Coordinates of C-alpha atoms in Angstrom, one line a residue:
Chain A
X1 CA 77.1 71.9 92.9
X2 CA 75.1 71.8 89.1
X3 CA 77.1 71.6 86.0
X4 CA 74.7 72.5 84.3
X5 CA 75.2 75.5 81.0
X6 CA 73.5 78.2 80.9
X7 CA 74.7 82.1 79.8
X8 CA 72.8 83.7 82.6
X9 CA 74.3 83.4 86.2
X10 CA 71.9 81.9 88.8
X11 CA 70.1 84.2 90.8
X12 CA 71.0 83.6 94.8
X13 CA 69.2 86.6 96.5
X14 CA 71.4 89.3 94.6
X15 CA 74.6 87.9 94.2
X16 CA 74.8 85.3 91.5
X17 CA 77.2 82.6 91.9
X18 CA 79.6 80.2 90.4
X19 CA 81.2 76.7 90.9
X20 CA 85.0 79.0 90.5
X21 CA 85.7 82.5 90.5
X22 CA 88.8 83.5 89.0
X23 CA 90.7 87.5 89.6
X24 CA 92.9 88.6 86.9
X25 CA 92.9 87.8 83.0
X26 CA 96.3 87.3 83.0
X27 CA 98.2 84.7 81.5
X28 CA 97.4 82.7 84.5
X29 CA 93.9 84.2 84.7
X30 CA 93.5 83.2 81.5
X31 CA 94.6 80.1 81.6
X32 CA 92.8 79.0 84.9
X33 CA 89.9 80.3 83.1
X34 CA 89.7 78.6 80.0
X35 CA 91.1 74.9 81.7
X36 CA 88.7 75.5 85.0
X37 CA 85.5 75.8 81.7
X38 CA 86.7 72.9 80.0
X39 CA 86.2 70.7 83.0
X40 CA 82.8 71.5 83.1
X41 CA 82.4 74.5 85.6
X42 CA 80.8 77.5 85.7
X43 CA 83.3 80.9 85.7
X44 CA 83.0 84.3 86.7
X45 CA 86.6 85.8 85.3
X46 CA 86.9 89.6 87.4
X47 CA 89.6 91.8 86.1
X48 CA 90.6 95.7 86.2
X49 CA 91.3 95.9 82.8
X50 CA 88.7 96.5 79.9
X51 CA 90.5 94.0 77.9
X52 CA 92.2 90.8 78.4
X53 CA 95.7 89.7 78.8
X54 CA 96.5 91.7 82.0
X55 CA 100.1 93.4 82.1
X56 CA 102.5 91.5 80.1
X57 CA 99.9 90.9 77.4
X58 CA 98.2 94.1 77.3
X59 CA 97.9 95.5 73.8
X60 CA 96.2 98.1 71.2
X61 CA 92.2 98.6 72.9
X62 CA 90.2 96.4 70.6
X63 CA 87.2 98.1 71.6
X64 CA 88.5 101.1 69.2
X65 CA 89.1 98.3 66.6
X66 CA 93.3 99.6 67.5
X67 CA 95.2 96.6 65.3
X68 CA 97.8 94.8 67.7
X69 CA 100.3 93.1 65.5
X70 CA 102.3 91.5 69.0
X71 CA 105.3 93.0 67.6
X72 CA 106.0 94.5 70.9
X73 CA 105.3 91.0 72.9
X74 CA 106.7 87.9 73.6
X75 CA 104.9 84.5 73.5
X76 CA 101.8 85.9 71.7
X77 CA 100.5 82.9 69.8
X78 CA 100.7 81.9 72.7
X79 CA 98.4 84.7 74.3
X80 CA 95.8 84.2 70.9
X81 CA 95.4 81.0 71.8
X82 CA 94.6 81.4 75.5
X83 CA 92.1 84.5 73.8
X84 CA 90.5 81.7 71.7
X85 CA 89.7 79.4 73.9
X86 CA 88.4 82.1 76.6
X87 CA 86.3 83.5 73.9
X88 CA 84.4 80.3 72.9
X89 CA 84.2 80.0 76.9
X90 CA 82.7 83.0 77.2
X91 CA 80.1 82.9 73.8
X92 CA 78.9 79.4 75.7
X93 CA 77.7 81.2 78.9
X94 CA 80.7 78.7 80.7
X95 CA 83.0 81.8 81.4
X96 CA 80.4 85.0 82.8
X97 CA 83.7 88.1 81.9
X98 CA 83.5 91.0 84.0
X99 CA 86.0 93.3 82.3
X100 CA 86.6 96.7 84.5
X101 CA 85.7 95.3 88.0
X102 CA 87.7 95.1 91.4
X103 CA 87.6 92.9 94.2
X104 CA 87.8 95.5 96.9
X105 CA 86.9 92.6 99.5
X106 CA 87.2 88.9 100.2
X107 CA 85.8 86.5 102.9
X108 CA 85.0 82.9 103.2
X109 CA 81.3 82.0 104.5
X110 CA 81.0 79.5 106.9
X111 CA 79.2 77.6 104.4
X112 CA 82.4 77.2 102.7
X113 CA 82.3 79.2 99.5
X114 CA 83.7 82.7 98.7
X115 CA 82.0 86.2 98.5
X116 CA 83.9 88.8 96.3
X117 CA 82.6 91.9 97.2
X118 CA 83.1 93.9 93.7
X119 CA 83.5 97.8 92.4
X120 CA 83.8 99.1 88.9
X121 CA 87.8 100.2 87.9
X122 CA 86.0 103.1 86.5
X123 CA 83.3 104.0 85.4
X124 CA 79.5 102.8 85.9
X125 CA 79.0 99.6 88.1
X126 CA 78.2 97.3 85.8
X127 CA 74.9 96.0 88.1
X128 CA 76.6 93.1 90.1
X129 CA 77.9 94.1 93.4
X130 CA 79.3 90.5 94.7
X131 CA 79.5 86.8 93.4
X132 CA 80.2 83.8 95.3
X133 CA 82.1 80.2 94.3
X134 CA 82.9 77.4 96.0
X135 CA 86.3 77.4 94.2
X136 CA 88.8 80.9 94.2
X137 CA 92.0 81.3 91.7
X138 CA 93.3 84.5 92.5
X139 CA 95.8 85.3 89.9
X140 CA 96.0 88.9 90.4
X141 CA 100.2 89.3 88.9
X142 CA 102.5 91.2 90.2
X143 CA 103.7 95.0 89.9
X144 CA 107.2 97.1 89.9
X145 CA 109.4 96.9 93.2
X146 CA 110.4 100.2 93.9
X147 CA 113.2 101.6 95.8
X148 CA 113.1 105.0 96.9
X149 CA 116.5 107.2 95.1
X150 CA 116.4 111.2 95.9
X151 CA 114.7 113.0 93.0
X152 CA 112.0 109.7 92.1
X153 CA 108.9 112.0 92.7
X154 CA 109.9 113.8 89.6
X155 CA 107.6 113.9 87.0
X156 CA 108.5 111.7 84.4
X157 CA 110.0 109.3 86.3
X158 CA 108.0 106.4 86.3
X159 CA 107.8 102.4 87.1
X160 CA 109.9 100.7 84.3
X161 CA 106.9 98.5 83.5
X162 CA 104.6 101.4 83.5
X163 CA 106.6 102.7 80.6
X164 CA 106.5 99.3 79.0
X165 CA 102.6 99.1 79.7
X166 CA 102.2 102.6 78.5
X167 CA 103.5 101.6 75.0
X168 CA 101.5 98.7 74.9
X169 CA 98.4 100.4 75.1
X170 CA 98.6 103.7 73.4
X171 CA 101.3 102.8 70.8
X172 CA 103.3 106.2 72.2
X173 CA 106.1 107.3 74.5
X174 CA 105.6 109.1 78.4
X175 CA 108.7 111.0 77.3
X176 CA 111.5 110.9 74.2
X177 CA 114.8 110.0 75.8
X178 CA 115.5 107.5 79.0
X179 CA 117.1 106.2 81.7
X180 CA 116.3 102.6 83.0
X181 CA 117.3 101.3 86.1
X182 CA 117.3 98.9 88.8
X183 CA 117.7 95.3 88.4
X184 CA 116.2 91.8 86.3
X185 CA 116.5 90.8 83.0
X186 CA 112.8 93.1 82.4
X187 CA 115.0 96.2 83.3
X188 CA 116.2 94.6 78.6
X189 CA 113.0 93.9 76.7
X190 CA 111.4 98.4 78.6
X191 CA 114.4 99.1 76.9
X192 CA 113.2 97.3 73.7
X193 CA 110.0 98.9 73.9
X194 CA 111.0 102.3 74.3
X195 CA 113.2 102.0 71.6
X196 CA 111.1 100.4 69.7
X197 CA 108.0 102.6 69.9
X198 CA 110.5 105.2 68.9
X199 CA 112.0 106.9 71.7
X200 CA 115.9 106.4 72.6
X201 CA 117.9 105.0 75.3
X202 CA 120.6 106.6 77.0
X203 CA 121.4 103.9 79.6
X204 CA 120.4 100.7 81.4
X205 CA 121.6 100.7 84.4
X206 CA 121.9 97.3 86.4
X207 CA 123.2 97.2 89.7
X208 CA 123.9 93.5 89.8
X209 CA 127.4 92.9 88.5
X210 CA 125.9 89.7 87.2
X211 CA 128.4 87.5 88.3
X212 CA 125.8 86.3 91.1
X213 CA 124.7 84.1 86.8
X214 CA 127.6 82.1 87.1
X215 CA 127.3 79.4 89.5
X216 CA 123.8 78.9 87.9
X217 CA 124.1 79.8 83.9
X218 CA 123.1 75.9 83.0
X219 CA 119.2 76.9 84.2
X220 CA 118.9 78.5 81.6
X221 CA 119.5 75.7 79.2
X222 CA 116.3 74.3 80.9
X223 CA 114.5 77.5 79.7
X224 CA 115.8 77.6 75.9
X225 CA 112.8 80.7 75.1
X226 CA 114.4 82.6 77.9
X227 CA 118.1 82.5 76.0
X228 CA 116.7 83.0 72.8
X229 CA 114.9 86.2 74.8
X230 CA 118.3 88.0 75.7
X231 CA 120.2 87.1 72.6
X232 CA 117.2 89.6 70.7
X233 CA 118.3 92.2 72.9
X234 CA 121.5 91.8 72.9
X235 CA 121.4 92.5 69.3
X236 CA 118.6 95.3 69.7
X237 CA 121.7 96.6 72.3
X238 CA 123.7 96.9 69.5
X239 CA 121.4 97.9 67.1
X240 CA 120.4 101.1 68.6
X241 CA 123.8 101.3 70.7
X242 CA 122.3 101.5 74.0
X243 CA 124.9 101.3 77.2
X244 CA 124.9 98.7 79.4
X245 CA 126.0 99.3 82.2
X246 CA 126.0 96.2 85.3
X247 CA 127.3 97.6 88.7
X248 CA 125.6 100.9 87.9
X249 CA 123.3 102.7 90.3
X250 CA 121.2 105.8 89.6
X251 CA 122.6 107.9 92.9
X252 CA 119.9 111.1 92.0
X253 CA 117.6 111.7 90.0
X254 CA 117.5 115.6 88.7
X255 CA 115.4 118.2 87.7
X256 CA 113.2 121.1 88.9
X257 CA 109.7 120.4 87.1
X258 CA 110.9 117.5 85.5
X259 CA 113.1 115.2 85.6
X260 CA 115.9 116.0 82.7
X261 CA 118.7 114.1 83.8
X262 CA 120.2 111.3 86.5
X263 CA 123.8 111.1 88.4
X264 CA 125.3 107.1 88.3
X265 CA 127.8 105.8 89.8
X266 CA 129.6 101.7 90.2
X267 CA 128.7 100.2 93.7
X268 CA 130.7 96.9 95.2
X269 CA 128.2 93.8 96.1
X270 CA 128.6 95.2 98.9
X271 CA 126.7 98.3 98.2
X272 CA 129.6 100.8 98.8
X273 CA 130.4 103.4 95.9
X274 CA 133.4 103.2 93.4
X275 CA 134.8 106.6 93.9
X276 CA 135.5 108.6 90.8
X277 CA 132.8 106.5 88.7
X278 CA 130.3 109.0 89.4
X279 CA 128.5 110.2 86.1
X280 CA 126.1 112.7 85.2
X281 CA 123.3 111.9 81.8
X282 CA 121.9 115.0 81.2
X283 CA 119.1 115.7 78.3
X284 CA 116.8 113.1 79.0
X285 CA 113.0 113.2 79.8
X286 CA 112.5 110.4 81.3
X287 CA 113.5 107.9 83.8
X288 CA 112.2 104.0 84.5
X289 CA 113.2 102.5 87.5
X290 CA 112.2 98.6 89.0
X291 CA 113.4 96.0 91.6
X292 CA 112.1 93.1 90.3
X293 CA 108.2 92.8 91.3
X294 CA 105.6 92.5 94.2
X295 CA 103.1 90.0 94.2
X296 CA 100.0 91.7 94.6
X297 CA 99.0 90.1 98.5
X298 CA 96.1 91.7 99.8
X299 CA 93.3 89.8 98.1
X300 CA 94.7 86.3 99.5
X301 CA 96.1 87.8 103.2
X302 CA 92.8 88.7 103.2
X303 CA 91.5 85.2 103.8
X304 CA 94.2 84.4 106.0
X305 CA 96.9 82.9 103.6
X306 CA 99.6 81.8 104.6
X307 CA 102.8 83.8 103.6
X308 CA 107.1 83.5 103.4
X309 CA 109.8 86.0 102.0
X310 CA 111.0 84.1 98.9
X311 CA 114.3 84.6 97.6
X312 CA 113.6 87.5 96.0
X313 CA 112.9 89.5 99.3
X314 CA 109.4 89.5 98.3
X315 CA 106.5 87.8 99.8
X316 CA 104.7 85.4 98.7
X317 CA 102.1 82.3 99.1
X318 CA 103.4 79.0 99.3
X319 CA 101.4 76.6 97.2
X320 CA 101.2 73.0 96.7
X321 CA 101.7 70.9 93.5
X322 CA 97.8 71.5 92.8
X323 CA 98.2 75.1 93.0
X324 CA 96.2 74.8 96.6
X325 CA 97.2 77.8 98.8
X326 CA 96.9 77.5 102.9
X327 CA 93.3 78.6 103.1
X328 CA 90.9 75.5 102.2
X329 CA 89.3 76.0 98.3
X330 CA 91.9 79.1 97.5
X331 CA 94.1 78.5 94.8
X332 CA 96.7 81.0 93.1
X333 CA 98.9 81.1 90.6
X334 CA 101.3 83.5 89.1
X335 CA 103.2 86.4 90.3
X336 CA 101.3 85.5 93.7
X337 CA 103.2 82.5 94.2
X338 CA 106.3 83.9 93.3
X339 CA 108.3 85.8 91.0
X340 CA 108.7 83.8 87.9
X341 CA 107.4 85.4 85.1
X342 CA 104.4 84.8 82.5
X343 CA 105.6 81.0 81.0
X344 CA 105.1 79.7 84.5
X345 CA 101.9 81.9 85.4
X346 CA 99.9 80.0 81.8
X347 CA 101.2 77.2 83.6
X348 CA 100.6 77.5 87.2
X349 CA 97.2 78.6 85.2
X350 CA 96.2 75.4 84.2
X351 CA 96.8 73.7 86.9
X352 CA 95.0 75.9 89.5
X353 CA 91.9 76.4 86.5
X354 CA 91.5 72.8 86.3
X355 CA 92.3 71.6 90.0
X356 CA 89.1 74.0 91.3
X357 CA 86.8 73.5 88.1
X358 CA 87.2 69.9 88.8
X359 CA 86.6 70.1 92.5
X360 CA 84.1 72.6 92.1
X361 CA 82.2 69.6 90.3
X362 CA 83.3 67.4 93.3
X363 CA 86.0 65.5 91.2
X364 CA 89.9 65.5 91.8
X365 CA 92.6 66.1 89.6
X366 CA 96.5 66.9 89.9
X367 CA 99.4 68.5 87.8
X368 CA 100.8 66.0 85.5
X369 CA 104.5 65.4 85.8
X370 CA 105.8 66.9 82.2
X371 CA 103.7 69.8 84.6
X372 CA 105.5 69.8 87.3
X373 CA 108.4 68.6 85.1
X374 CA 107.9 72.3 83.8
X375 CA 107.2 74.4 86.9
X376 CA 110.4 73.0 88.2
X377 CA 113.0 74.2 85.3
X378 CA 111.3 77.8 85.3
X379 CA 111.4 78.1 89.4
X380 CA 115.1 77.0 88.8
X381 CA 116.1 79.4 86.2
X382 CA 113.6 82.3 87.8
X383 CA 115.6 81.7 91.7
X384 CA 119.1 81.7 89.4
X385 CA 117.9 85.4 87.8
X386 CA 116.5 86.6 91.5
X387 CA 120.0 85.2 93.5
X388 CA 121.7 86.7 90.6
X389 CA 119.7 90.0 90.7
X390 CA 119.5 90.5 94.4
X391 CA 118.2 94.5 95.5
X392 CA 121.3 96.1 96.2
X393 CA 122.9 97.2 99.9
X394 CA 123.5 100.7 100.3
X395 CA 120.3 102.0 98.9
X396 CA 119.7 103.6 102.2
X397 CA 122.6 105.2 103.3
X398 CA 122.3 106.7 99.1
X399 CA 118.6 108.7 100.6
X400 CA 118.8 111.7 102.3
X401 CA 116.7 113.5 105.3
X402 CA 114.4 115.0 102.4
X403 CA 113.8 112.0 100.6
X404 CA 110.6 111.2 99.3
X405 CA 109.7 107.7 100.7
X406 CA 106.2 107.7 100.9
X407 CA 104.9 109.4 97.2
X408 CA 101.4 109.1 98.4
X409 CA 101.7 110.9 102.2
X410 CA 105.3 112.6 101.4
X411 CA 106.7 111.1 103.8
X412 CA 110.0 111.5 104.0
X413 CA 113.5 108.8 104.7
X414 CA 115.1 112.0 107.3
X415 CA 111.0 111.3 109.4
X416 CA 110.7 107.5 108.8
X417 CA 114.0 107.7 110.3
X418 CA 113.3 109.5 113.1
X419 CA 110.8 107.9 114.2
X420 CA 112.3 104.7 114.0
X421 CA 115.1 106.2 116.4
X422 CA 113.1 107.7 118.8
X423 CA 109.7 106.2 118.2
X424 CA 111.0 102.5 118.0
X425 CA 109.0 102.3 114.7
X426 CA 110.6 99.2 114.1
X427 CA 107.8 98.1 111.6
X428 CA 106.3 98.8 109.1
X429 CA 102.8 99.0 110.7
X430 CA 104.3 101.1 113.7
X431 CA 105.8 103.6 110.9
X432 CA 102.2 103.7 109.2
X433 CA 101.1 104.8 112.8
X434 CA 103.8 107.6 113.3
X435 CA 104.5 108.5 110.0
X436 CA 101.9 107.8 108.2
X437 CA 104.3 105.8 105.3
X438 CA 101.6 103.4 103.6
X439 CA 98.8 105.3 104.7
X440 CA 97.9 107.5 101.4
X441 CA 95.6 106.5 98.1
X442 CA 98.2 103.4 97.2
X443 CA 98.2 101.7 100.9
X444 CA 101.6 101.2 100.5
X445 CA 102.0 99.5 97.4
X446 CA 105.0 101.6 96.3
X447 CA 106.2 102.1 99.6
X448 CA 105.8 99.1 101.5
X449 CA 109.0 97.2 101.0
X450 CA 111.4 100.0 101.3
X451 CA 109.9 101.3 104.6
X452 CA 110.2 97.9 105.7
X453 CA 114.0 97.7 104.8
X454 CA 114.1 101.0 106.1
X455 CA 112.4 100.2 109.7
X456 CA 114.9 97.7 110.4
X457 CA 117.5 99.3 108.9
X458 CA 118.6 96.4 107.3
X459 CA 116.5 93.8 104.7
X460 CA 112.3 93.9 104.7
X461 CA 111.4 90.9 107.3
X462 CA 108.4 88.9 106.4
X463 CA 106.5 90.1 109.9
X464 CA 106.6 94.2 108.0
X465 CA 106.1 92.8 104.9
X466 CA 102.9 91.3 105.8
X467 CA 101.7 94.3 107.5
X468 CA 102.5 96.0 104.5
X469 CA 100.6 94.1 102.3
X470 CA 97.1 93.5 104.8
X471 CA 94.3 96.2 102.9
X472 CA 91.0 95.6 104.2
X473 CA 89.9 97.1 101.4
X474 CA 92.0 96.4 98.9
X475 CA 90.4 99.1 96.1
X476 CA 89.2 102.6 97.0
X477 CA 85.6 102.6 96.5
X478 CA 82.5 104.8 96.7
X479 CA 81.8 105.4 100.8
X480 CA 78.1 104.7 99.0
X481 CA 79.1 100.7 98.7
X482 CA 80.2 100.2 102.0
X483 CA 77.1 101.6 103.2
X484 CA 74.7 99.5 100.6
X485 CA 77.0 95.8 101.8
X486 CA 74.9 93.3 102.5
X487 CA 75.9 90.6 104.9
Chain B
X1 CA 82.7 94.7 74.3
X2 CA 84.1 93.3 71.0
X3 CA 85.5 90.7 72.5
X4 CA 87.3 89.3 68.6
X5 CA 90.1 88.0 68.7
X6 CA 93.3 90.1 67.0
X7 CA 94.8 87.9 64.0
X8 CA 98.3 87.4 64.3
X9 CA 99.6 88.2 61.0
X10 CA 100.0 92.8 60.7
X11 CA 97.5 94.6 59.1
X12 CA 97.6 97.4 57.3
X13 CA 96.8 100.4 60.2
X14 CA 93.9 102.1 59.2
X15 CA 93.9 106.0 59.7
X16 CA 93.2 106.2 63.8
X17 CA 90.4 107.6 64.6
X18 CA 90.8 110.8 67.3
X19 CA 88.6 111.3 70.7
X20 CA 88.9 114.8 71.6
X21 CA 87.5 116.0 75.1
X22 CA 88.3 118.3 78.1
X23 CA 91.2 119.0 80.4
X24 CA 90.2 121.6 82.6
X25 CA 88.6 122.5 80.2
X26 CA 91.4 122.7 77.3
X27 CA 91.2 120.8 74.2
X28 CA 92.8 117.3 74.3
X29 CA 93.0 114.7 71.8
X30 CA 94.6 111.2 71.5
X31 CA 93.7 108.0 69.3
X32 CA 90.8 105.6 69.6
X33 CA 91.1 103.2 73.0
X34 CA 94.2 105.8 73.9
X35 CA 94.2 106.5 77.9
X36 CA 93.2 110.2 79.3
X37 CA 97.5 109.9 80.4
X38 CA 98.0 109.3 77.0
X39 CA 96.2 112.3 76.2
X40 CA 97.7 114.6 78.0
X41 CA 101.0 113.4 77.8
X42 CA 100.8 114.3 73.6
X43 CA 99.4 118.1 74.4
X44 CA 102.9 118.1 76.9
X45 CA 101.2 117.4 79.6
X46 CA 104.2 115.8 82.2
X47 CA 102.1 116.2 85.9
X48 CA 98.6 117.4 86.2
X49 CA 98.2 116.8 89.6
X50 CA 99.5 118.7 92.7
X51 CA 100.1 117.1 95.8
X52 CA 99.7 118.1 99.6
X53 CA 102.8 119.8 99.4
X54 CA 102.5 121.7 96.4
X55 CA 104.4 118.8 95.1
X56 CA 103.7 118.5 91.0
X57 CA 102.9 114.3 89.9
X58 CA 101.4 112.7 86.4
X59 CA 102.5 109.2 85.7
X60 CA 104.1 106.9 88.4
X61 CA 103.5 102.9 88.3
X62 CA 101.7 103.5 84.9
X63 CA 99.4 100.1 85.9
X64 CA 96.5 101.4 88.4
X65 CA 98.3 100.9 92.0
X66 CA 100.1 103.5 92.7
X67 CA 97.2 106.4 92.1
X68 CA 100.0 109.1 91.2
X69 CA 97.9 110.1 88.2
X70 CA 94.3 110.5 89.9
X71 CA 92.1 112.9 87.8
X72 CA 88.9 113.9 87.8
X73 CA 86.1 112.7 85.0
X74 CA 83.2 114.4 84.5
X75 CA 82.8 114.7 88.1
X76 CA 83.9 111.4 90.0
X77 CA 86.7 112.3 91.5
X78 CA 90.1 109.5 92.2
X79 CA 90.1 107.7 89.0
X80 CA 93.0 107.1 87.4
X81 CA 94.8 108.6 84.5
X82 CA 96.2 105.8 83.2
X83 CA 93.7 102.6 83.1
X84 CA 90.9 104.6 81.4
X85 CA 90.8 105.2 78.1
X86 CA 89.7 108.9 76.5
X87 CA 86.1 109.5 75.7
X88 CA 84.9 112.0 73.1
X89 CA 83.8 114.7 75.0
X90 CA 85.2 113.9 78.9
X91 CA 85.2 116.9 81.2
X92 CA 88.7 115.8 83.3
X93 CA 89.8 117.9 85.6
X94 CA 92.7 117.9 88.1
X95 CA 91.8 116.4 91.3
X96 CA 91.1 118.8 94.0
X97 CA 92.0 118.9 97.0
X98 CA 94.9 117.1 99.6
X99 CA 96.0 114.0 98.0
X100 CA 95.9 112.4 101.3
X101 CA 93.1 109.2 101.0
X102 CA 89.6 111.3 102.6
X103 CA 87.8 111.0 105.2
X104 CA 87.7 107.9 107.2
X105 CA 89.3 107.6 110.1
X106 CA 90.9 110.8 108.8
X107 CA 89.5 113.8 111.0
X108 CA 91.8 116.7 109.9
X109 CA 90.3 116.5 106.4
X110 CA 89.6 119.8 105.9
X111 CA 88.6 118.8 102.6
X112 CA 86.0 120.0 101.8
X113 CA 84.8 119.7 97.9
X114 CA 84.2 116.3 97.7
X115 CA 80.1 114.6 98.7
X116 CA 80.2 111.9 101.0
X117 CA 78.9 109.9 97.7
X118 CA 81.9 110.0 96.3
X119 CA 84.3 110.2 98.6
X120 CA 86.3 107.3 98.5
X121 CA 87.1 104.7 101.3
X122 CA 90.9 103.0 101.8
X123 CA 91.3 102.5 105.3

């Protein structure tokens, strides 16, 4: 394709065409955008938020002129570097940036280019309803993985990352005193952000006993920044007297019309509750829950990408050393290729952008030996983390028949188990048909993992997770947009 | 839209501008750039949607994937309060009707408050 830079995308009918389309403007997407533009490609970056940064570098409003000191962030200077490059390319016309925009459908056409159907994330349409590109980089990130617990549908209960995002965006807290529960190192920055924003944390409940780190602790030495970050949390927890309780799960969330407390208990690695370890924490008005992350795979799945279950139990899409997926022309970067955090996402994004940009210009490009070594170190750390922080066994036994599992359609654990036993609904797809679980507004994003686990009465299997993540229409959109769809 | 990157050095925050709007006719306000959800939370409201089973819901995922926090904004239903910055004069109202994703393939929907033009298709 031509490499001519001009400030306006070339129109093909009503569809601007680009060399490289990038979906997502978080760590991976920003790095990809800069790298692709540096290869001389004409790039479009589509992102649901109204400013770049993704969830990791979500920050105060630029359009409202609210100052951001980066104090709640890690790697903020790296963000500023990526952002400077991004802004320069936007100013030169090499990158066409479409904020507040979501991709609701992806197709690959016979003439080998990708067709992206767009819808505003909110507000009025941007005037560009679809774009085409010869190379596509998906960097859509992920969100907190959830498993249900009695009372988790009470107001005041949020995804752990949701509390953090709220603080980063608004500078205020959606509550005063919180309990954070689940598993994984991510619970630590969430608690630290709560106290930094003036709230308090009654406890962080980590289901793992952390012993899983011991055989693999040396892997942390490969990524010293993680150690420094971890030491910072230890200090914060001591300073603010935040209890960090290992082998501990929230067994019930209490309250009538808003959360007021939680019940917790110690668990054995095999999932049973330790008798006599039950406690009640009261006087709270917020709970944050997070069990690792679920990559957002609906867009790659629309193109038929190959997936597998990663060591953390999440569905991911494997890539080669150049970030190519199993679909020709489709590159993936960041959490989609396996949950590994922002530092890894930036490296993958840079490679994916460089390769996509070069290929769109008829050249080839590869990852450097140094990049591959760093990816290896980050991956080994991520694997150690996943193995040390598994979703604990026994969570299904702690649900009551009345516990809501699918929040959108209000499908209970009792309904799901009854359907599994009497109607042989043994995967997420069958349960969707028999109970409506996963059929509501969020399309199974929140309950897909849990419903897949309940369906097999065990660990969520690949087929069920892949079905749960299939969303032929990736975003809710006005019906009028379907009516206006062009071929 | 401004794309000016923030300076990494701490700045002196100016007295932040306030934005004023209404929720169900009652005044709400928050700092400029903050979300509708922040304005509702600051006004002491932690739940603003009623499910089909009569349960109260507000924020959950906080990042636009769960749709628990949806409201009606200036007549458009199904808008995510966690994602959308509050703007002066916004007419925010509780999401009407049942919480199910309406009507494509859902013949049982008795929802008459949503016109075709802003019905949502998610199937």
